[in-house]
């Protein structure tokens, strides 16, 4: 029998990266067990993100501490930073192995025989043309399951490094998506979140479309709740909104990336839509699904964004149907067109603008929650005495014995500055 080994994980970034970590875990050799205590780990796999400078810096800081506190540990660095900037990892003594996104599937083998592999396993991510779907996920202690149905992106927004970390857009075949959702439902999950790097591109490589997929999920699965992660306004049609509004499964919760509310900034970002199109879309959502939550991403301090242009974004948001914002201060990503622009905004100004938008977002969230006070809403029971409603309101509830992941009905009682309180009033009868 092989000696038992232990492995711990650190994952940065988005749900797709979390999904990739789960995939590595589910494919570990039999003699490997996952531990959280780093001092008991033989290996630590660090799944990096490189979407901003901050995420890179956080990784370098954590790595130093990890090796200092646990000199016995063998570190294997993978993920988007390993794919886009392997040269940044070369000189670091704290790293034993590097495996990029293109070769992530090799990690279980590398762990079995680390001495057989060179320090770096790097190849061209653009060589990968098919979605790798040999994955049976394990979901422990989760209220909902995440299902990656798409990876990569064929677009080139001027600020974004992600296509170089993730490669071409590729999709999981429709019948596999249906099979996996039904399996997750049989395992007891009531909600599946569809994720991808550019979810709206689903199907373009396999003669399908996101609309077609949602239609099939609606007809051929029994899962009560489907939630969508971020979608791109350029690829979201009013027909898609019609489909979602007539579905009993798809949650009335949208995350549609805006990035800027100013036409000139949007153009410089090389986004593929105009403000008018975005506005038309969210107004239509509000009309068809009045109770839906609509959130967005905004980048502040993009090169060339002066005060006037920033104020255009603020005014657009204030007058829009949006209910919350994810705010990101712009950060240079090497190799992107925006990073060589001369007209940079200084860090202090970026922080100031971020603060303005984050405060605005908090107020928008509370205003949205207030609209649902004393109304029964359907949601999923989370751990830590929380319910996440189908329209994306996190409600703190009294200690209850309702199990995590159950579908419940909740009433919002009070909305305070940073918390929303409510009561579970019963199980939801489907
Ligand atoms: S659509 Fe633009 S921002 Fe989104 S992943 Fe693709 S290149 Fe990046």
Short mmCIF file of C-alpha atoms and ligand atoms in Angstrom, two decimals:
data_model
loop_
_atom_site.label_atom_id
_atom_site.label_comp_id
_atom_site.label_asym_id
_atom_site.label_seq_id
_atom_site.Cartn_x
_atom_site.Cartn_y
_atom_site.Cartn_z
CA UNK A 1 0.00 0.00 0.00
CA UNK A 2 1.21 3.48 -0.84
CA UNK A 3 2.04 5.74 2.13
CA UNK A 4 -0.71 8.20 2.98
CA UNK A 5 -0.09 11.82 1.96
CA UNK A 6 -1.92 14.97 2.92
CA UNK A 7 -2.67 17.97 0.77
CA UNK A 8 -4.14 21.39 1.52
CA UNK A 9 -5.47 24.02 -0.88
CA UNK A 10 -5.54 27.78 -1.25
CA UNK A 11 -7.86 29.11 -3.96
CA UNK A 12 -8.07 32.71 -5.12
CA UNK A 13 -10.53 34.38 -7.45
CA UNK A 14 -13.77 33.45 -9.11
CA UNK A 15 -16.23 30.56 -8.91
CA UNK A 16 -14.65 28.95 -11.97
CA UNK A 17 -11.35 28.72 -10.11
CA UNK A 18 -13.12 27.26 -7.08
CA UNK A 19 -14.70 24.72 -9.40
CA UNK A 20 -11.25 23.82 -10.78
CA UNK A 21 -9.97 23.25 -7.23
CA UNK A 22 -12.91 20.94 -6.54
CA UNK A 23 -12.05 19.06 -9.68
CA UNK A 24 -8.45 18.53 -8.57
CA UNK A 25 -9.73 17.30 -5.18
CA UNK A 26 -12.12 14.83 -6.75
CA UNK A 27 -9.34 13.35 -8.89
CA UNK A 28 -6.73 12.99 -6.16
CA UNK A 29 -5.02 9.59 -5.89
CA UNK A 30 -6.58 7.28 -3.26
CA UNK A 31 -3.71 7.65 -0.81
CA UNK A 32 -4.16 11.44 -0.62
CA UNK A 33 -6.33 13.09 1.98
CA UNK A 34 -7.35 16.75 2.04
CA UNK A 35 -6.51 18.66 5.22
CA UNK A 36 -7.04 22.28 6.18
CA UNK A 37 -4.22 22.48 8.69
CA UNK A 38 -1.14 23.51 6.70
CA UNK A 39 1.22 22.28 9.41
CA UNK A 40 -0.04 18.74 8.72
CA UNK A 41 0.23 19.02 4.91
CA UNK A 42 2.81 17.34 2.74
CA UNK A 43 1.65 19.43 -0.22
CA UNK A 44 -0.15 22.72 -0.69
CA UNK A 45 -1.81 23.47 -4.03
CA UNK A 46 -2.24 27.16 -4.66
CA UNK A 47 -4.77 27.96 -7.37
CA UNK A 48 -4.03 31.56 -8.33
CA UNK A 49 -6.04 34.38 -9.87
CA UNK A 50 -4.47 37.31 -11.70
CA UNK A 51 -7.41 39.55 -12.41
CA UNK A 52 -5.82 42.52 -10.57
CA UNK A 53 -2.53 43.56 -9.02
CA UNK A 54 -4.05 43.08 -5.58
CA UNK A 55 -4.73 39.40 -6.15
CA UNK A 56 -1.12 38.85 -7.35
CA UNK A 57 0.27 40.68 -4.33
CA UNK A 58 -1.93 38.82 -1.89
CA UNK A 59 -0.67 35.52 -3.34
CA UNK A 60 3.01 36.52 -3.00
CA UNK A 61 2.42 37.59 0.60
CA UNK A 62 0.52 34.42 1.53
CA UNK A 63 3.12 32.21 -0.15
CA UNK A 64 5.95 33.72 1.89
CA UNK A 65 4.06 33.19 5.14
CA UNK A 66 3.01 29.67 4.16
CA UNK A 67 6.60 28.53 3.60
CA UNK A 68 7.92 30.39 6.60
CA UNK A 69 5.38 28.74 8.94
CA UNK A 70 5.48 25.33 7.22
CA UNK A 71 8.96 24.67 5.83
CA UNK A 72 8.07 20.97 5.25
CA UNK A 73 5.38 21.78 2.69
CA UNK A 74 5.82 21.15 -1.05
CA UNK A 75 4.10 23.99 -2.91
CA UNK A 76 2.46 23.53 -6.30
CA UNK A 77 1.31 26.77 -7.94
CA UNK A 78 -1.35 26.60 -10.63
CA UNK A 79 -4.12 28.84 -12.02
CA UNK A 80 -4.23 32.06 -14.00
CA UNK A 81 -1.01 33.64 -12.70
CA UNK A 82 0.89 30.44 -13.54
CA UNK A 83 -0.57 30.61 -17.05
CA UNK A 84 0.01 34.28 -17.84
CA UNK A 85 3.23 35.04 -15.95
CA UNK A 86 5.25 31.88 -15.27
CA UNK A 87 8.39 34.05 -15.40
CA UNK A 88 7.22 35.87 -12.24
CA UNK A 89 7.30 32.55 -10.40
CA UNK A 90 10.71 31.36 -11.64
CA UNK A 91 12.96 33.00 -9.12
CA UNK A 92 10.83 32.22 -6.08
CA UNK A 93 12.43 29.59 -3.86
CA UNK A 94 9.14 29.13 -2.06
CA UNK A 95 7.66 27.42 -5.09
CA UNK A 96 8.44 23.77 -5.78
CA UNK A 97 6.21 23.08 -8.78
CA UNK A 98 4.32 25.18 -11.34
CA UNK A 99 1.49 23.72 -13.44
CA UNK A 100 -0.45 26.14 -15.64
CA UNK A 101 -4.20 26.10 -16.41
CA UNK A 102 -3.60 24.23 -19.65
CA UNK A 103 -2.10 21.32 -17.67
CA UNK A 104 -4.19 21.45 -14.51
CA UNK A 105 -5.59 18.00 -15.25
CA UNK A 106 -2.06 16.59 -14.66
CA UNK A 107 -1.91 17.73 -11.03
CA UNK A 108 -3.07 14.44 -9.45
CA UNK A 109 -0.31 12.63 -11.42
CA UNK A 110 2.29 15.22 -10.44
CA UNK A 111 1.40 14.76 -6.77
CA UNK A 112 1.86 11.00 -7.04
CA UNK A 113 5.37 11.30 -8.44
CA UNK A 114 6.61 14.86 -8.00
CA UNK A 115 10.24 13.78 -8.52
CA UNK A 116 9.39 12.80 -12.12
CA UNK A 117 8.29 16.25 -13.14
CA UNK A 118 10.28 19.40 -13.84
CA UNK A 119 9.57 22.44 -11.77
CA UNK A 120 7.41 23.96 -14.54
CA UNK A 121 4.68 22.38 -16.64
CA UNK A 122 3.69 25.13 -19.03
CA UNK A 123 2.07 25.07 -22.47
CA UNK A 124 -0.02 27.24 -24.76
CA UNK A 125 -3.58 27.63 -23.46
CA UNK A 126 -4.80 28.49 -26.98
CA UNK A 127 -4.03 24.92 -28.07
CA UNK A 128 -6.95 23.71 -25.98
CA UNK A 129 -10.08 23.57 -28.10
CA UNK A 130 -12.43 21.32 -26.24
CA UNK A 131 -14.12 21.56 -22.90
CA UNK A 132 -12.65 19.07 -20.47
CA UNK A 133 -15.68 17.41 -18.90
CA UNK A 134 -14.40 14.24 -17.28
CA UNK A 135 -15.27 15.69 -13.95
CA UNK A 136 -17.51 14.46 -11.20
CA UNK A 137 -17.55 17.14 -8.58
CA UNK A 138 -17.86 16.67 -4.84
CA UNK A 139 -19.69 19.31 -2.89
CA UNK A 140 -19.27 19.13 0.80
CA UNK A 141 -20.89 21.57 3.09
CA UNK A 142 -22.32 23.69 0.29
CA UNK A 143 -25.79 25.16 0.07
CA UNK A 144 -25.76 24.96 -3.71
CA UNK A 145 -23.71 23.33 -6.46
CA UNK A 146 -21.62 25.21 -9.00
CA UNK A 147 -21.48 23.77 -12.47
CA UNK A 148 -18.91 25.06 -14.94
CA UNK A 149 -20.47 24.83 -18.39
CA UNK A 150 -18.08 27.11 -20.27
CA UNK A 151 -14.44 28.19 -20.10
CA UNK A 152 -12.30 30.79 -21.91
CA UNK A 153 -13.20 33.95 -23.82
CA UNK A 154 -12.78 34.95 -27.49
CA UNK A 155 -13.13 38.69 -26.87
CA UNK A 156 -10.42 41.20 -26.12
CA UNK A 157 -11.58 43.93 -23.77
CA UNK A 158 -8.65 46.31 -23.53
CA UNK A 159 -8.11 45.88 -19.77
CA UNK A 160 -8.57 42.12 -19.47
CA UNK A 161 -5.92 39.42 -19.12
CA UNK A 162 -8.42 36.58 -18.70
CA UNK A 163 -8.43 35.30 -22.34
CA UNK A 164 -4.66 34.74 -21.99
CA UNK A 165 -5.17 32.80 -18.77
CA UNK A 166 -8.14 30.76 -19.92
CA UNK A 167 -7.84 30.45 -23.70
CA UNK A 168 -10.57 30.06 -26.32
CA UNK A 169 -14.22 29.81 -25.44
CA UNK A 170 -15.34 26.20 -25.13
CA UNK A 171 -18.52 24.64 -23.84
CA UNK A 172 -19.71 21.52 -22.08
CA UNK A 173 -22.07 19.61 -24.40
CA UNK A 174 -25.78 20.19 -23.71
CA UNK A 175 -26.59 16.57 -22.85
CA UNK A 176 -23.71 16.53 -20.34
CA UNK A 177 -25.04 19.67 -18.68
CA UNK A 178 -28.47 18.06 -18.34
CA UNK A 179 -26.96 14.81 -17.00
CA UNK A 180 -24.87 16.68 -14.45
CA UNK A 181 -27.73 18.86 -13.23
CA UNK A 182 -29.97 15.82 -12.79
CA UNK A 183 -27.20 14.03 -10.93
CA UNK A 184 -26.67 16.99 -8.61
CA UNK A 185 -30.41 17.08 -7.98
CA UNK A 186 -30.39 13.36 -7.09
CA UNK A 187 -27.52 14.07 -4.68
CA UNK A 188 -29.86 16.45 -2.86
CA UNK A 189 -29.01 19.87 -4.28
CA UNK A 190 -31.91 22.24 -4.79
CA UNK A 191 -29.91 24.89 -6.61
CA UNK A 192 -27.26 24.76 -9.33
CA UNK A 193 -25.31 27.86 -10.35
CA UNK A 194 -24.19 27.84 -13.98
CA UNK A 195 -20.72 29.33 -14.21
CA UNK A 196 -18.24 30.14 -16.93
CA UNK A 197 -15.58 32.66 -17.82
CA UNK A 198 -17.88 34.15 -20.47
CA UNK A 199 -21.16 32.34 -19.89
CA UNK A 200 -22.93 34.25 -22.66
CA UNK A 201 -20.61 32.59 -25.22
CA UNK A 202 -21.96 29.18 -24.23
CA UNK A 203 -22.51 26.94 -27.23
CA UNK A 204 -20.89 29.03 -29.97
CA UNK A 205 -18.16 26.38 -30.40
CA UNK A 206 -20.54 23.40 -30.46
CA UNK A 207 -23.42 24.69 -32.60
CA UNK A 208 -25.60 25.60 -29.65
CA UNK A 209 -26.39 28.77 -27.69
CA UNK A 210 -26.98 29.88 -24.12
CA UNK A 211 -30.67 30.36 -24.90
CA UNK A 212 -30.97 26.83 -26.25
CA UNK A 213 -29.21 25.45 -23.17
CA UNK A 214 -31.55 27.26 -20.77
CA UNK A 215 -34.54 26.02 -22.70
CA UNK A 216 -33.33 22.43 -22.40
CA UNK A 217 -32.55 22.80 -18.69
CA UNK A 218 -36.05 24.13 -18.18
CA UNK A 219 -37.64 21.17 -19.93
CA UNK A 220 -35.34 18.28 -19.10
CA UNK A 221 -34.29 18.72 -15.49
CA UNK A 222 -36.17 18.60 -12.20
CA UNK A 223 -33.85 20.89 -10.27
CA UNK A 224 -35.97 23.54 -8.50
CA UNK A 225 -33.49 26.43 -8.84
CA UNK A 226 -31.02 27.45 -11.53
CA UNK A 227 -28.95 30.56 -10.94
CA UNK A 228 -26.83 32.29 -13.56
CA UNK A 229 -23.46 33.81 -12.86
CA UNK A 230 -22.34 36.91 -14.77
CA UNK A 231 -23.67 37.52 -18.30
CA UNK A 232 -22.48 39.96 -20.97
CA UNK A 233 -24.94 42.66 -22.12
CA UNK A 234 -23.55 42.46 -25.67
CA UNK A 235 -24.79 38.87 -25.98
CA UNK A 236 -28.01 39.09 -23.98
CA UNK A 237 -31.12 39.42 -26.10
CA UNK A 238 -34.61 40.41 -25.03
CA UNK A 239 -35.68 36.91 -26.11
CA UNK A 240 -33.34 35.47 -23.49
CA UNK A 241 -35.03 37.64 -20.84
CA UNK A 242 -38.44 36.42 -22.09
CA UNK A 243 -37.25 32.85 -21.70
CA UNK A 244 -35.96 33.48 -18.16
CA UNK A 245 -39.12 35.29 -17.16
CA UNK A 246 -41.30 32.37 -18.27
CA UNK A 247 -39.11 29.80 -16.48
CA UNK A 248 -40.09 28.53 -13.04
CA UNK A 249 -36.54 27.34 -12.41
CA UNK A 250 -34.27 30.25 -13.29
CA UNK A 251 -33.86 32.63 -10.36
CA UNK A 252 -34.81 36.28 -10.90
CA UNK A 253 -31.27 37.39 -10.19
CA UNK A 254 -29.00 38.92 -12.81
CA UNK A 255 -25.38 39.96 -12.81
CA UNK A 256 -24.72 41.88 -16.02
CA UNK A 257 -21.32 43.51 -16.40
CA UNK A 258 -21.50 47.22 -17.19
CA UNK A 259 -17.87 48.27 -16.39
CA UNK A 260 -18.55 51.96 -17.07
CA UNK A 261 -21.59 54.20 -17.44
CA UNK A 262 -19.73 56.52 -19.79
CA UNK A 263 -19.83 55.95 -23.55
CA UNK A 264 -16.26 57.13 -24.21
CA UNK A 265 -14.77 54.96 -21.45
CA UNK A 266 -16.79 51.95 -22.65
CA UNK A 267 -15.42 52.45 -26.14
CA UNK A 268 -11.84 52.67 -24.86
CA UNK A 269 -12.45 49.50 -22.87
CA UNK A 270 -13.45 47.85 -26.18
CA UNK A 271 -16.71 46.66 -24.74
CA UNK A 272 -19.15 45.59 -27.41
CA UNK A 273 -22.29 47.50 -26.38
CA UNK A 274 -23.51 51.03 -25.82
CA UNK A 275 -25.03 52.42 -22.63
CA UNK A 276 -28.39 52.58 -24.38
CA UNK A 277 -28.38 48.83 -25.04
CA UNK A 278 -27.46 48.09 -21.41
CA UNK A 279 -30.22 50.36 -20.18
CA UNK A 280 -32.79 48.85 -22.52
CA UNK A 281 -31.86 45.41 -21.21
CA UNK A 282 -32.18 46.18 -17.52
CA UNK A 283 -35.40 48.14 -18.05
CA UNK A 284 -36.83 45.15 -19.89
CA UNK A 285 -35.78 42.82 -17.04
CA UNK A 286 -37.51 45.11 -14.56
CA UNK A 287 -40.63 45.15 -16.70
CA UNK A 288 -40.78 41.38 -17.18
CA UNK A 289 -39.53 40.37 -13.72
CA UNK A 290 -40.28 43.27 -11.37
CA UNK A 291 -38.92 41.51 -8.27
CA UNK A 292 -35.57 40.59 -9.83
CA UNK A 293 -32.26 41.74 -8.45
CA UNK A 294 -29.92 43.26 -11.02
CA UNK A 295 -26.26 43.73 -10.18
CA UNK A 296 -23.22 44.74 -12.14
CA UNK A 297 -19.43 45.16 -12.19
CA UNK A 298 -17.86 48.60 -12.49
CA UNK A 299 -14.19 49.43 -13.05
CA UNK A 300 -13.17 52.80 -11.65
CA UNK A 301 -10.13 54.81 -12.71
CA UNK A 302 -9.80 53.29 -16.17
CA UNK A 303 -7.08 55.22 -18.09
CA UNK A 304 -8.56 58.49 -19.34
CA UNK A 305 -11.51 58.44 -16.93
CA UNK A 306 -11.53 62.04 -15.66
CA UNK A 307 -13.95 63.39 -13.04
CA UNK A 308 -16.60 64.26 -15.61
CA UNK A 309 -16.56 60.81 -17.13
CA UNK A 310 -16.66 59.19 -13.68
CA UNK A 311 -19.64 61.38 -12.78
CA UNK A 312 -21.41 60.14 -15.91
CA UNK A 313 -21.07 56.63 -14.49
CA UNK A 314 -22.37 57.71 -11.08
CA UNK A 315 -25.36 59.49 -12.63
CA UNK A 316 -26.15 56.61 -14.92
CA UNK A 317 -26.16 54.17 -12.00
CA UNK A 318 -28.25 56.45 -9.78
CA UNK A 319 -30.94 56.68 -12.47
CA UNK A 320 -30.84 53.02 -13.42
CA UNK A 321 -32.69 49.89 -12.33
CA UNK A 322 -29.51 48.43 -10.81
CA UNK A 323 -29.57 47.06 -7.25
CA UNK A 324 -25.93 46.49 -6.36
CA UNK A 325 -22.41 46.99 -7.71
CA UNK A 326 -19.14 45.08 -7.57
CA UNK A 327 -16.53 47.81 -7.74
CA UNK A 328 -12.97 47.21 -8.99
CA UNK A 329 -10.27 49.88 -9.08
CA UNK A 330 -8.56 49.60 -12.47
CA UNK A 331 -5.23 47.80 -12.37
CA UNK A 332 -2.68 47.36 -15.20
CA UNK A 333 -2.41 43.82 -16.57
CA UNK A 334 0.78 43.28 -18.50
CA UNK A 335 0.27 42.82 -22.24
CA UNK A 336 -3.16 44.46 -22.40
CA UNK A 337 -3.71 47.61 -24.54
CA UNK A 338 -4.99 49.60 -21.56
CA UNK A 339 -1.79 48.97 -19.60
CA UNK A 340 0.31 51.00 -22.08
CA UNK A 341 -2.03 53.97 -22.08
CA UNK A 342 -0.38 57.20 -20.87
CA UNK A 343 -3.44 58.71 -19.27
CA UNK A 344 -3.47 56.86 -15.93
CA UNK A 345 -5.58 57.79 -12.91
CA UNK A 346 -3.67 57.94 -9.63
CA UNK A 347 -4.30 55.37 -6.90
CA UNK A 348 -5.65 57.83 -4.38
CA UNK A 349 -8.29 59.02 -6.86
CA UNK A 350 -9.20 55.41 -7.69
CA UNK A 351 -9.73 54.67 -3.99
CA UNK A 352 -11.85 57.80 -3.59
CA UNK A 353 -14.06 56.85 -6.53
CA UNK A 354 -14.33 53.24 -5.35
CA UNK A 355 -15.56 54.47 -1.98
CA UNK A 356 -18.23 56.63 -3.62
CA UNK A 357 -19.54 53.71 -5.66
CA UNK A 358 -19.38 51.20 -2.79
CA UNK A 359 -21.46 53.52 -0.60
CA UNK A 360 -23.91 53.97 -3.44
CA UNK A 361 -24.10 50.19 -3.83
CA UNK A 362 -24.85 49.68 -0.10
CA UNK A 363 -27.71 52.16 -0.30
CA UNK A 364 -29.06 50.52 -3.44
CA UNK A 365 -28.99 47.10 -1.76
CA UNK A 366 -30.87 48.34 1.29
CA UNK A 367 -33.42 50.18 -0.84
CA UNK A 368 -33.99 46.96 -2.78
CA UNK A 369 -34.39 44.84 0.39
CA UNK A 370 -36.82 47.38 1.85
CA UNK A 371 -39.18 46.79 -1.07
CA UNK A 372 -39.65 43.20 0.08
CA UNK A 373 -40.36 43.83 3.76
CA UNK A 374 -43.24 41.72 5.10
CA UNK A 375 -43.50 39.75 1.87
CA UNK A 376 -42.95 35.99 1.68
CA UNK A 377 -39.96 35.20 -0.55
CA UNK A 378 -38.54 31.86 -1.63
CA UNK A 379 -34.88 31.14 -0.88
CA UNK A 380 -32.23 28.60 0.05
CA UNK A 381 -31.13 28.06 3.66
CA UNK A 382 -27.41 28.74 3.99
CA UNK A 383 -25.11 27.81 6.87
CA UNK A 384 -24.63 30.39 9.66
CA UNK A 385 -28.34 31.17 9.99
CA UNK A 386 -28.78 32.86 6.66
CA UNK A 387 -31.22 32.56 3.81
CA UNK A 388 -30.30 33.72 0.31
CA UNK A 389 -33.53 34.59 -1.46
CA UNK A 390 -34.05 33.68 -5.10
CA UNK A 391 -33.77 37.38 -5.88
CA UNK A 392 -30.39 37.57 -4.13
CA UNK A 393 -31.10 39.13 -0.75
CA UNK A 394 -29.07 37.69 2.13
CA UNK A 395 -31.37 37.55 5.15
CA UNK A 396 -30.14 36.72 8.68
CA UNK A 397 -32.61 34.47 10.46
CA UNK A 398 -33.06 33.11 13.99
CA UNK A 399 -31.27 29.93 14.84
CA UNK A 400 -33.35 27.20 13.24
CA UNK A 401 -33.04 23.49 12.61
CA UNK A 402 -33.82 23.80 8.91
CA UNK A 403 -31.01 22.01 7.11
CA UNK A 404 -28.53 23.80 4.85
CA UNK A 405 -29.54 23.75 1.20
CA UNK A 406 -33.30 23.39 1.87
CA UNK A 407 -35.80 25.53 0.04
CA UNK A 408 -37.59 27.80 2.50
CA UNK A 409 -39.95 30.74 2.61
CA UNK A 410 -38.70 33.78 4.48
CA UNK A 411 -40.15 37.13 5.48
CA UNK A 412 -37.90 40.19 5.84
CA UNK A 413 -38.69 41.96 9.14
CA UNK A 414 -36.09 44.72 9.41
CA UNK A 415 -33.52 46.28 7.14
CA UNK A 416 -30.61 47.89 8.97
CA UNK A 417 -27.47 49.61 7.75
CA UNK A 418 -25.42 46.47 7.27
CA UNK A 419 -27.80 43.61 7.96
CA UNK A 420 -31.19 42.37 6.89
CA UNK A 421 -33.19 40.35 9.43
CA UNK A 422 -36.06 37.98 8.77
CA UNK A 423 -37.95 34.86 9.79
CA UNK A 424 -38.30 31.52 8.11
CA UNK A 425 -42.04 30.99 7.78
CA UNK A 426 -42.04 27.56 6.28
CA UNK A 427 -40.71 25.13 3.79
CA UNK A 428 -41.46 26.02 0.23
CA UNK A 429 -43.89 23.58 -1.34
CA UNK A 430 -43.01 23.06 -4.97
S1 LIG B 1 -15.67 39.67 -22.24
FE1 LIG B 1 -13.98 41.07 -21.91
S2 LIG B 1 -13.88 41.31 -19.65
FE2 LIG B 1 -15.06 39.46 -20.06
S3 LIG B 1 -13.54 37.78 -19.96
FE3 LIG B 1 -13.77 38.40 -22.13
S4 LIG B 1 -12.15 39.90 -22.48
FE4 LIG B 1 -12.40 39.69 -20.24
#
